Short mmCIF file of C-alpha atoms in Angstrom, two decimals:
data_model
loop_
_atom_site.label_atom_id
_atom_site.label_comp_id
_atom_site.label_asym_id
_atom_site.label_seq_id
_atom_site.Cartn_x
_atom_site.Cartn_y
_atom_site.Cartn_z
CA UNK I 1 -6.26 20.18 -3.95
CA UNK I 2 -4.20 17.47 -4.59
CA UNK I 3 -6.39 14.60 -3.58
CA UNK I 4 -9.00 16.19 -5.34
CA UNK I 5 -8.14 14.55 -8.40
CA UNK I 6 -9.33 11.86 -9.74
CA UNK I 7 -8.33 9.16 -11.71
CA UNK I 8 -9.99 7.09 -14.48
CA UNK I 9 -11.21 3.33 -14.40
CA UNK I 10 -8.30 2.72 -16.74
CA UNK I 11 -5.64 4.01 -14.30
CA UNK I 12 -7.31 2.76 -11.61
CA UNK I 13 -7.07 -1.14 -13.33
CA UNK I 14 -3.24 -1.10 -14.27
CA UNK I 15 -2.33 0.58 -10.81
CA UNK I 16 -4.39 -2.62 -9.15
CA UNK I 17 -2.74 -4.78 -11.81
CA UNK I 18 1.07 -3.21 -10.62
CA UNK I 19 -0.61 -3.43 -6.90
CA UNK I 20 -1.50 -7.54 -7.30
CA UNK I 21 -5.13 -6.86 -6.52
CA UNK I 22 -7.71 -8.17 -8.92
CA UNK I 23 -10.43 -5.62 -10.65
CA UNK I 24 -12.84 -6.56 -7.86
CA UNK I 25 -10.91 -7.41 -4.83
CA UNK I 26 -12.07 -5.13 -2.09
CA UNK I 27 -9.18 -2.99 -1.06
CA UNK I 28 -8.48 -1.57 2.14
CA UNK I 29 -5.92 0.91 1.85
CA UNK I 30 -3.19 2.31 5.23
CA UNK I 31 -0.77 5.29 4.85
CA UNK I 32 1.39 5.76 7.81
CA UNK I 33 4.69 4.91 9.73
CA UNK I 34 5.24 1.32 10.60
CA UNK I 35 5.57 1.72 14.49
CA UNK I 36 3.30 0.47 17.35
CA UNK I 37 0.79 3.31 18.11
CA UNK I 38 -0.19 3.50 14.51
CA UNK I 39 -1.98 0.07 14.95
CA UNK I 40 -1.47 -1.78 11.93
CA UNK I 41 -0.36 -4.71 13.16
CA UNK I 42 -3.65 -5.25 14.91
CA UNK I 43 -4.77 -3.98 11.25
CA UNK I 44 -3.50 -6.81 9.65
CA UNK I 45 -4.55 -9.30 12.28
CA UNK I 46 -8.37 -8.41 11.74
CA UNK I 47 -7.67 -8.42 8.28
CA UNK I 48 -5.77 -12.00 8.60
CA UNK I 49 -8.38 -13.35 11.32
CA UNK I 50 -12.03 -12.53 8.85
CA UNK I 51 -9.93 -14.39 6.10
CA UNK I 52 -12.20 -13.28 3.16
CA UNK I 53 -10.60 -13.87 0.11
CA UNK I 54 -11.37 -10.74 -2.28
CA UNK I 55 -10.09 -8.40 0.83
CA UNK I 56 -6.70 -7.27 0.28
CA UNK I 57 -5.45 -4.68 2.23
CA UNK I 58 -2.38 -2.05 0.74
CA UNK I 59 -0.22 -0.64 3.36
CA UNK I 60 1.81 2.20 2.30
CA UNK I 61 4.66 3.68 4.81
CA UNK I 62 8.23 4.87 5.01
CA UNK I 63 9.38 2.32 7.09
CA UNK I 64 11.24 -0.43 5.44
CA UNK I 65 10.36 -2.93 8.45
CA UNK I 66 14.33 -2.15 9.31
CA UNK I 67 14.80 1.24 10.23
CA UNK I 68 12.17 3.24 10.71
CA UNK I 69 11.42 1.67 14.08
CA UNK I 70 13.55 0.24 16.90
CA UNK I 71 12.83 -2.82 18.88
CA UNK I 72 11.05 -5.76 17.82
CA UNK I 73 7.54 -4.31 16.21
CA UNK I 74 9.08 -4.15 12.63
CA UNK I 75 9.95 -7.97 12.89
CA UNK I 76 6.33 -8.85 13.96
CA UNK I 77 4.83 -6.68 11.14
CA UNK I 78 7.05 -8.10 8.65
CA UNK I 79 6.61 -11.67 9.69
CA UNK I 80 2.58 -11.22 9.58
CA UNK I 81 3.08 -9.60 6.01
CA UNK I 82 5.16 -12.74 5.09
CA UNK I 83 2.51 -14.96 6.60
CA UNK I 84 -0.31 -13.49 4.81
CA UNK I 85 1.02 -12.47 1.06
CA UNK I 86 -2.35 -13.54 -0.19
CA UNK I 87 -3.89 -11.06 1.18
CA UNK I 88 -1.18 -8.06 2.11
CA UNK I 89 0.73 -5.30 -0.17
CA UNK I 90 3.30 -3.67 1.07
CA UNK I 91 4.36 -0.92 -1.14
CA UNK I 92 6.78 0.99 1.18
CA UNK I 93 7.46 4.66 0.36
CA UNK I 94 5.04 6.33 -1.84
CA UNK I 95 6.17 10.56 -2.94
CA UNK I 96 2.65 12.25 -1.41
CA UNK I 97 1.93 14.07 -4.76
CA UNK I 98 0.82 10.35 -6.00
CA UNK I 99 -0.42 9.18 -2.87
CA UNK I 100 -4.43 10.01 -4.54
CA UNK I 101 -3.63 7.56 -7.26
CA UNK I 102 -3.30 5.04 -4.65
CA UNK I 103 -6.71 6.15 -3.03
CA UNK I 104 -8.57 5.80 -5.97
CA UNK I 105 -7.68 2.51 -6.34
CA UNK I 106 -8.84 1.54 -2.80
CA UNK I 107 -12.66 0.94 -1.87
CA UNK I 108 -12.04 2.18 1.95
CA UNK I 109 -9.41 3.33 3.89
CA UNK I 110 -8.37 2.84 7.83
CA UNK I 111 -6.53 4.94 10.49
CA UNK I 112 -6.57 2.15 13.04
CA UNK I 113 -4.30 4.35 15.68
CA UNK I 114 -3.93 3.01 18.83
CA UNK I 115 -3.39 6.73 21.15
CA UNK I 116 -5.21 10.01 20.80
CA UNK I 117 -3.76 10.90 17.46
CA UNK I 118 -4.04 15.00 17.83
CA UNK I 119 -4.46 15.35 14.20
CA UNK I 120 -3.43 12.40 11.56
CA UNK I 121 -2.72 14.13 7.85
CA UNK I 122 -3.69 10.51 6.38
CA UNK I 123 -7.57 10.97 7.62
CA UNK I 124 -7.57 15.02 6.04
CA UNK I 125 -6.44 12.71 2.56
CA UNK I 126 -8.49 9.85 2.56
CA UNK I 127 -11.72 12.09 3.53
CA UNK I 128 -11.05 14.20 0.85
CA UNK I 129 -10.16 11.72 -1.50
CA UNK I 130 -13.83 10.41 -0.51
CA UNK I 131 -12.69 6.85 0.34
CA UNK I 132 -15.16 5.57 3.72
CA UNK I 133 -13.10 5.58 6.33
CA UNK I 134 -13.04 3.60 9.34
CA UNK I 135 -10.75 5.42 12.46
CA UNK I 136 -10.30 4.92 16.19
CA UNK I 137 -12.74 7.11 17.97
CA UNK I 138 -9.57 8.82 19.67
CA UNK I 139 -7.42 12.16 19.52
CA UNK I 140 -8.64 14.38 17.34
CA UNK I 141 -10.24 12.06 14.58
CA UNK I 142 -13.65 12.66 15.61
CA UNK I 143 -12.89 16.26 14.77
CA UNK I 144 -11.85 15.16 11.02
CA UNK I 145 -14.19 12.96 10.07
CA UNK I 146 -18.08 12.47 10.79
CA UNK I 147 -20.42 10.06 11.42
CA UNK I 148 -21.47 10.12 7.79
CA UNK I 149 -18.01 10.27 6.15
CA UNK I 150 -16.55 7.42 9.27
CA UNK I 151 -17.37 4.51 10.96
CA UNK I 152 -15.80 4.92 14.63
CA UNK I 153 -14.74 2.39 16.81
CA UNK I 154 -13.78 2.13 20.51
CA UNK I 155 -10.14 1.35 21.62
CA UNK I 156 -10.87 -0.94 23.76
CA UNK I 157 -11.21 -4.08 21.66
CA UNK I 158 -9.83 -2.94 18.58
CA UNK I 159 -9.16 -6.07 16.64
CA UNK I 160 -13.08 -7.62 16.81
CA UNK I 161 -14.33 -4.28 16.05
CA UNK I 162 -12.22 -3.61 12.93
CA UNK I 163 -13.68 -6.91 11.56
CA UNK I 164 -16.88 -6.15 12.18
CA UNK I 165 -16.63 -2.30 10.81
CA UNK I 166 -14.59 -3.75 7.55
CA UNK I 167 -17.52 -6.38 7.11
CA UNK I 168 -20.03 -4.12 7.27
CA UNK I 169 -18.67 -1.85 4.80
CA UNK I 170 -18.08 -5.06 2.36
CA UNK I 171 -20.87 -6.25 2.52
CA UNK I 172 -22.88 -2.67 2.12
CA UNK I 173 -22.24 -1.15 -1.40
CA UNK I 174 -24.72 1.58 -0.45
CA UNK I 175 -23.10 2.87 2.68
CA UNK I 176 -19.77 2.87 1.22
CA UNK I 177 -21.74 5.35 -1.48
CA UNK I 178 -23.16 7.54 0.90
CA UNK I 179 -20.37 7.61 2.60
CA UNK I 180 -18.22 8.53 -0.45
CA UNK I 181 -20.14 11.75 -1.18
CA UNK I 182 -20.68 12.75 2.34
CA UNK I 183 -16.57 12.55 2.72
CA UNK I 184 -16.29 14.63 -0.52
CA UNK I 185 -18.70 16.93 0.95
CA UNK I 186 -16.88 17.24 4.08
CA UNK I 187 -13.62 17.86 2.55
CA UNK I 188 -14.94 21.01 2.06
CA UNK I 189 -14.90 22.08 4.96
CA UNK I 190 -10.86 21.85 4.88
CA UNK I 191 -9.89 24.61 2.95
CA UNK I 192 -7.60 27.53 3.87
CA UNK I 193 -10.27 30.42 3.74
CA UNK I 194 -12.24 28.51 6.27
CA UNK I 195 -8.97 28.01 8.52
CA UNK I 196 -7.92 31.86 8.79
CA UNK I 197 -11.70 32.93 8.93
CA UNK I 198 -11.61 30.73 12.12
CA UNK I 199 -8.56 31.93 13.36
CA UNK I 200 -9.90 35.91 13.24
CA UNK I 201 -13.04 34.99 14.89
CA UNK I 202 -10.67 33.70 17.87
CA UNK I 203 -8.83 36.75 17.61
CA UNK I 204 -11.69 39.13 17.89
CA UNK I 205 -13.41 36.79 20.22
CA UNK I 206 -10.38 37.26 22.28
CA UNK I 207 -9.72 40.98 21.84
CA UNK I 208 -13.58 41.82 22.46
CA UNK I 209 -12.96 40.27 26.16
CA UNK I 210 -9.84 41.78 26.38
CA UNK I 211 -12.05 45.15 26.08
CA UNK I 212 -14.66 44.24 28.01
#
């Protein structure tokens, strides 16, 4: 329910204006913890590598680039964010209940993981916030999203094919449309009724073969 709101154009200005992104910069927006398997530092490299100057692309996670990670992954994600301020935010911790508000003020949004995610929280929001999304075609995101609410692309060469899935929905104002209301629409799938509904079907699925 919560990323069901919206927000209006006025909001969504001085939150870009806070953000450093211009009125019509093209933002790409990432919610998730700084470490390796959550991919943004290949992320950042496709965003770095199609060098396009009205893309910006907000990342948004707990990590401080310090802490939340040990080894030496925080140092290479902070030193790409320092070598590309022109075209990265980094907005550390954001409270959930204002995470839509960030959303809002993105034009797509990416869950570039790099394993089988089983079931990433930040694809249920985005979806239902009805940003595009573009996701690894891994784990369970397949089962989130659709082929009309996501644009899927193979782990295998992750870096080219974020470029070209980001380009495409740049440079297509219509897909990222149809996209947006077929993500609204699927958010509706998501609700609790539907969830327990499921869960007694199992149950008597289960208990008729029990009997049987």
């Amino acid at each position: 329910e919560n990323f069901q709101k919206r927000i209006t154009c006025e909001e969504r200005d001085r939150l870009r204006r806070e953000l450093g992104v211009k009125k019509d910069d093209f933002v790409i927006i990432f919610c998730g913890r700084i470490v390796r398997k959550k991919g943004v530092k290949e992320l950042i490299t496709a965003i770095r590598d199609l060098n396009i100057p009205s893309i910006k692309l907000v990342i948004m996670g707990a990590s401080d680039f310090g802490k939340g990670d040990y080894g030496d992954y925080p140092k290479e994600v902070r030193k790409l964010v320092n070598e590309n301020k022109d075209k990265i935010v980094f907005t550390g911790f954001v409270n959930n209940r204002e995470l839509y508000k960030y959303h809002q003020c993105a034009d797509i949004g990416v869950i570039p993981s790099l394993y089988n995610d089983p079931c990433p929280l930040s694809m249920f929001e985005m979806i239902t916030s009805g940003l595009p999304t573009i996701a690894t075609e891994a784990g369970g995101m397949p089962e989130i999203g659709t082929k009309d609410t996501t644009l899927f692309i193979p782990l295998d060469n992750i870096v080219e094919d974020l470029e070209k899935a980001i380009r495409t929905l740049y440079t297509d104002g219509q897909k990222r449309k149809e996209m947006e209301f077929a993500a609204i629409e699927r958010s509706k799938h998501f609700v609790r009724k539907r969830f327990f509904k499921d869960f007694c079907d199992t149950i008597d699925k289960i208990a008729g073969n029990n009997i049987n």
